[in-house]
PDB file of C-alpha atoms in Angstrom:
ATOM      1  CA  MET A   8     -76.697  77.075  71.367  1.00 42.00           C
ATOM      2  CA  SER A   9     -78.221  80.819  71.889  1.00 42.00           C
ATOM      3  CA  GLU A  10     -81.725  81.724  70.884  1.00 41.00           C
ATOM      4  CA  THR A  11     -80.026  84.367  68.014  1.00 40.00           C
ATOM      5  CA  THR A  12     -77.823  81.137  66.460  1.00 40.00           C
ATOM      6  CA  ALA A  13     -80.829  79.085  66.820  1.00 41.00           C
ATOM      7  CA  ALA A  14     -82.970  81.417  65.028  1.00 40.00           C
ATOM      8  CA  VAL A  15     -80.275  81.748  62.411  1.00 38.00           C
ATOM      9  CA  ALA A  16     -79.842  78.119  62.036  1.00 40.00           C
ATOM     10  CA  ALA A  17     -83.308  77.226  61.553  1.00 38.00           C
ATOM     11  CA  PRO A  18     -84.146  78.745  58.289  1.00 37.00           C
ATOM     12  CA  ALA A  19     -80.477  78.067  56.666  1.00 37.00           C
ATOM     13  CA  ALA A  20     -81.697  74.548  57.513  1.00 37.00           C
ATOM     14  CA  SER A  21     -84.650  74.398  55.655  1.00 35.00           C
ATOM     15  CA  VAL A  22     -83.437  76.172  52.816  1.00 38.00           C
ATOM     16  CA  ALA A  23     -80.446  73.387  52.197  1.00 39.00           C
ATOM     17  CA  ALA A  24     -83.107  70.417  52.572  1.00 40.00           C
ATOM     18  CA  PRO A  25     -86.630  71.853  51.013  1.00 44.00           C
ATOM     19  CA  ALA A  26     -89.836  69.736  52.784  1.00 46.00           C
ATOM     20  CA  ALA A  27     -91.154  68.542  49.524  1.00 50.00           C
ATOM     21  CA  ALA A  28     -87.930  67.073  47.781  1.00 51.00           C
ATOM     22  CA  PRO A  29     -88.309  63.155  47.911  1.00 52.00           C
ATOM     23  CA  ARG A  30     -85.825  61.229  49.969  1.00 64.00           C
ATOM     24  CA  GLY A  31     -83.684  58.266  49.432  1.00 74.00           C
ATOM     25  CA  GLY A  32     -86.269  55.130  48.442  1.00 83.00           C
ATOM     26  CA  ARG A  33     -88.741  57.227  46.527  1.00 85.00           C
ATOM     27  CA  ARG A  34     -86.166  59.874  44.811  1.00 85.00           C
ATOM     28  CA  VAL A  35     -84.078  56.878  43.411  1.00 91.00           C
ATOM     29  CA  ALA A  36     -87.257  54.781  42.626  1.00 92.00           C
ATOM     30  CA  LEU A  37     -88.731  57.613  40.938  1.00 93.00           C
ATOM     31  CA  ASP A  38     -85.199  58.841  38.908  1.00 93.00           C
ATOM     32  CA  ALA A  39     -85.469  54.550  37.466  1.00 94.00           C
ATOM     33  CA  ALA A  40     -89.028  55.068  36.777  1.00 94.00           C
ATOM     34  CA  ARG A  41     -87.937  57.810  34.324  1.00 95.00           C
ATOM     35  CA  VAL A  42     -84.843  56.400  32.974  1.00 96.00           C
ATOM     36  CA  VAL A  43     -86.916  52.792  32.066  1.00 96.00           C
ATOM     37  CA  LEU A  44     -89.943  55.273  30.794  1.00 96.00           C
ATOM     38  CA  ALA A  45     -87.733  57.094  28.545  1.00 97.00           C
ATOM     39  CA  LEU A  46     -86.000  54.010  27.047  1.00 97.00           C
ATOM     40  CA  PHE A  47     -89.592  52.346  26.531  1.00 96.00           C
ATOM     41  CA  PHE A  48     -90.959  55.455  24.738  1.00 97.00           C
ATOM     42  CA  GLY A  49     -87.297  55.800  22.746  1.00 97.00           C
ATOM     43  CA  PHE A  50     -87.654  51.957  21.282  1.00 97.00           C
ATOM     44  CA  SER A  51     -91.509  52.498  20.970  1.00 96.00           C
ATOM     45  CA  ALA A  52     -90.934  56.065  18.937  1.00 97.00           C
ATOM     46  CA  VAL A  53     -87.902  54.526  17.010  1.00 97.00           C
ATOM     47  CA  ALA A  54     -89.753  51.794  16.033  1.00 96.00           C
ATOM     48  CA  LYS A  55     -92.513  54.363  14.548  1.00 97.00           C
ATOM     49  CA  ILE A  56     -90.578  56.169  12.759  1.00 97.00           C
ATOM     50  CA  MET A  57     -88.493  53.088  10.857  1.00 97.00           C
ATOM     51  CA  ALA A  58     -92.022  52.294   9.750  1.00 96.00           C
ATOM     52  CA  HIS A  59     -91.296  48.269  11.391  1.00 96.00           C
ATOM     53  CA  GLU A  60     -93.763  45.953  10.497  1.00 95.00           C
ATOM     54  CA  SER A  61     -95.109  45.757  13.199  1.00 93.00           C
ATOM     55  CA  ALA A  62     -95.823  49.345  13.659  1.00 94.00           C
ATOM     56  CA  VAL A  63     -97.166  49.762  10.234  1.00 95.00           C
ATOM     57  CA  GLU A  64     -99.382  46.323  11.321  1.00 93.00           C
ATOM     58  CA  SER A  65    -100.934  48.398  14.412  1.00 92.00           C
ATOM     59  CA  PHE A  66    -101.710  51.294  12.253  1.00 94.00           C
ATOM     60  CA  ASP A  67    -103.256  49.600   9.415  1.00 93.00           C
ATOM     61  CA  ARG A  68    -105.171  48.026  11.625  1.00 91.00           C
ATOM     62  CA  MET A  69    -106.831  51.153  13.063  1.00 92.00           C
ATOM     63  CA  GLY A  70    -106.825  52.913   9.491  1.00 92.00           C
ATOM     64  CA  TRP A  71    -104.878  55.308  10.265  1.00 92.00           C
ATOM     65  CA  GLY A  72    -102.199  56.652   7.584  1.00 89.00           C
ATOM     66  CA  SER A  73     -98.562  56.422   7.959  1.00 92.00           C
ATOM     67  CA  GLY A  74     -98.416  60.725   8.258  1.00 95.00           C
ATOM     68  CA  ALA A  75    -100.088  59.686  12.125  1.00 95.00           C
ATOM     69  CA  MET A  76     -97.146  57.102  13.093  1.00 96.00           C
ATOM     70  CA  TYR A  77     -94.367  59.320  12.588  1.00 97.00           C
ATOM     71  CA  THR A  78     -96.618  62.116  14.630  1.00 97.00           C
ATOM     72  CA  ILE A  79     -96.645  59.605  17.219  1.00 97.00           C
ATOM     73  CA  GLY A  80     -93.604  58.207  17.092  1.00 97.00           C
ATOM     74  CA  GLY A  81     -91.882  61.682  16.691  1.00 97.00           C
ATOM     75  CA  LEU A  82     -94.562  62.685  20.267  1.00 97.00           C
ATOM     76  CA  GLU A  83     -93.094  59.693  21.892  1.00 97.00           C
ATOM     77  CA  MET A  84     -89.275  60.563  21.130  1.00 98.00           C
ATOM     78  CA  ALA A  85     -89.243  64.144  21.845  1.00 98.00           C
ATOM     79  CA  GLY A  86     -91.248  62.943  25.143  1.00 97.00           C
ATOM     80  CA  ALA A  87     -88.196  59.801  26.184  1.00 98.00           C
ATOM     81  CA  VAL A  88     -85.338  62.592  25.629  1.00 98.00           C
ATOM     82  CA  ALA A  89     -87.049  65.505  27.790  1.00 97.00           C
ATOM     83  CA  LEU A  90     -87.737  63.266  30.395  1.00 97.00           C
ATOM     84  CA  LEU A  91     -84.169  62.307  31.106  1.00 96.00           C
ATOM     85  CA  VAL A  92     -83.942  66.793  31.546  1.00 95.00           C
ATOM     86  CA  PRO A  93     -84.562  67.169  34.900  1.00 92.00           C
ATOM     87  CA  LEU A  94     -86.118  70.825  33.854  1.00 93.00           C
ATOM     88  CA  LEU A  95     -88.051  69.113  31.221  1.00 95.00           C
ATOM     89  CA  ALA A  96     -89.131  66.218  33.083  1.00 95.00           C
ATOM     90  CA  GLY A  97     -92.625  67.208  34.741  1.00 95.00           C
ATOM     91  CA  VAL A  98     -93.699  68.850  31.666  1.00 96.00           C
ATOM     92  CA  ALA A  99     -92.453  65.506  29.341  1.00 96.00           C
ATOM     93  CA  ALA A 100     -94.628  63.537  31.896  1.00 96.00           C
ATOM     94  CA  ILE A 101     -97.812  65.709  31.622  1.00 96.00           C
ATOM     95  CA  ALA A 102     -97.320  65.125  27.323  1.00 96.00           C
ATOM     96  CA  LEU A 103     -97.025  61.368  27.530  1.00 97.00           C
ATOM     97  CA  ALA A 104     -99.900  61.212  30.009  1.00 97.00           C
ATOM     98  CA  GLY A 105    -101.598  62.581  27.241  1.00 96.00           C
ATOM     99  CA  LEU A 106    -100.430  59.843  24.882  1.00 96.00           C
ATOM    100  CA  LEU A 107    -100.839  57.316  27.033  1.00 97.00           C
ATOM    101  CA  ALA A 108    -104.764  58.127  27.419  1.00 96.00           C
ATOM    102  CA  GLY A 109    -105.147  58.023  24.051  1.00 95.00           C
ATOM    103  CA  ALA A 110    -103.440  54.905  23.196  1.00 94.00           C
ATOM    104  CA  SER A 111    -105.784  52.811  25.944  1.00 95.00           C
ATOM    105  CA  ILE A 112    -108.754  54.842  24.025  1.00 95.00           C
ATOM    106  CA  VAL A 113    -107.266  53.364  21.334  1.00 94.00           C
ATOM    107  CA  GLN A 114    -106.770  49.898  22.597  1.00 93.00           C
ATOM    108  CA  LEU A 115    -110.157  50.074  23.480  1.00 94.00           C
ATOM    109  CA  THR A 116    -111.831  50.738  20.814  1.00 93.00           C
ATOM    110  CA  LEU A 117    -109.616  49.726  17.832  1.00 91.00           C
ATOM    111  CA  LEU A 118    -107.661  47.275  18.257  1.00 90.00           C
ATOM    112  CA  ASP A 119    -107.119  44.889  21.682  1.00 89.00           C
ATOM    113  CA  PRO A 120    -109.377  45.686  24.951  1.00 91.00           C
ATOM    114  CA  PRO A 121    -107.235  43.462  26.663  1.00 89.00           C
ATOM    115  CA  ASN A 122    -104.369  45.512  26.097  1.00 89.00           C
ATOM    116  CA  ALA A 123    -105.534  48.687  27.089  1.00 92.00           C
ATOM    117  CA  VAL A 124    -104.512  48.350  30.829  1.00 94.00           C
ATOM    118  CA  MET A 125    -100.975  48.802  30.152  1.00 94.00           C
ATOM    119  CA  PRO A 126    -100.622  52.116  29.058  1.00 94.00           C
ATOM    120  CA  ALA A 127    -103.720  52.979  31.980  1.00 93.00           C
ATOM    121  CA  LEU A 128    -101.115  51.566  34.058  1.00 94.00           C
ATOM    122  CA  LEU A 129     -97.741  54.027  32.443  1.00 95.00           C
ATOM    123  CA  ILE A 130    -100.497  56.867  33.560  1.00 96.00           C
ATOM    124  CA  ALA A 131    -100.349  56.302  37.238  1.00 95.00           C
ATOM    125  CA  VAL A 132     -96.156  56.395  36.421  1.00 95.00           C
ATOM    126  CA  VAL A 133     -95.924  59.290  34.491  1.00 96.00           C
ATOM    127  CA  VAL A 134     -98.597  61.333  37.150  1.00 96.00           C
ATOM    128  CA  LEU A 135     -96.285  60.347  39.731  1.00 95.00           C
ATOM    129  CA  ILE A 136     -93.278  61.776  38.137  1.00 95.00           C
ATOM    130  CA  ALA A 137     -94.785  65.201  36.866  1.00 95.00           C
ATOM    131  CA  ARG A 138     -96.110  65.574  40.669  1.00 94.00           C
ATOM    132  CA  ASP A 139     -92.609  64.417  41.780  1.00 93.00           C
ATOM    133  CA  ARG A 140     -91.517  67.675  39.472  1.00 92.00           C
ATOM    134  CA  LYS A 141     -93.801  70.266  39.618  1.00 92.00           C
ATOM    135  CA  ASP A 142     -91.389  72.541  41.177  1.00 91.00           C
ATOM    136  CA  ARG A 143     -88.716  72.266  38.022  1.00 92.00           C
ATOM    137  CA  THR A 144     -92.655  72.611  36.466  1.00 92.00           C
ATOM    138  CA  ALA A 145     -92.726  76.019  37.732  1.00 92.00           C
ATOM    139  CA  GLU A 146     -88.852  77.262  37.303  1.00 93.00           C
ATOM    140  CA  LEU A 147     -89.357  76.561  34.037  1.00 92.00           C
ATOM    141  CA  ALA A 148     -93.285  78.188  33.483  1.00 91.00           C
ATOM    142  CA  ALA A 149     -91.603  80.908  35.293  1.00 92.00           C
ATOM    143  CA  LEU A 150     -88.577  81.094  32.927  1.00 92.00           C
ATOM    144  CA  LEU A 151     -90.818  81.102  30.084  1.00 91.00           C
ATOM    145  CA  ARG A 152     -93.132  83.520  31.328  1.00 91.00           C
ATOM    146  CA  GLY A 153     -89.457  86.103  31.911  1.00 88.00           C
ATOM    147  CA  LEU A 154     -88.519  85.368  28.432  1.00 86.00           C
ATOM    148  CA  THR A 155     -91.885  86.301  27.179  1.00 83.00           C
ATOM    149  CA  ALA A 156     -91.902  89.261  28.944  1.00 82.00           C
ATOM    150  CA  ALA A 157     -88.645  90.478  28.244  1.00 81.00           C
ATOM    151  CA  ARG A 158     -89.622  89.539  24.923  1.00 82.00           C
ATOM    152  CA  ARG A 159     -91.872  91.985  24.767  1.00 82.00           C
ATOM    153  CA  GLY A 160     -90.283  94.505  26.503  1.00 76.00           C
ATOM    154  CA  GLY A 161     -87.984  94.491  23.665  1.00 64.00           C
ATOM    155  CA  GLN A 162     -90.550  95.194  20.708  1.00 62.00           C
TER     156      GLN A 162
END
């Protein structure tokens, strides 16, 4: 292979396989985690949205009304669905980290302190997902900036 051919082939290879993209088992594990978390949040959301007895009881113990229960259920469902959309998964993971932090604090202060461990552990998983999806999140941000700029230009 000549030096010219090697110089042209090297950049093409780096475009085909970006260095930041996780490979193999890591990618599979993070994709599996997204699906499992989407199912987890989806089921949790359904219990709140349908006012399942256990959800109503928990929100009563906290002294929060049904409005908070439905709101949190709606946020969980939106996060669950967005985790499954590659372009939205990073943003969903960031938002769900906020919900999980709140859940951990509520468990510590209002409900059962030992149960605060689970949401805290799940924060670590959603942070890994958000980090893995940072390029797609940047792509989404650029897309939104472009739409905003186009809207301003059209007004």
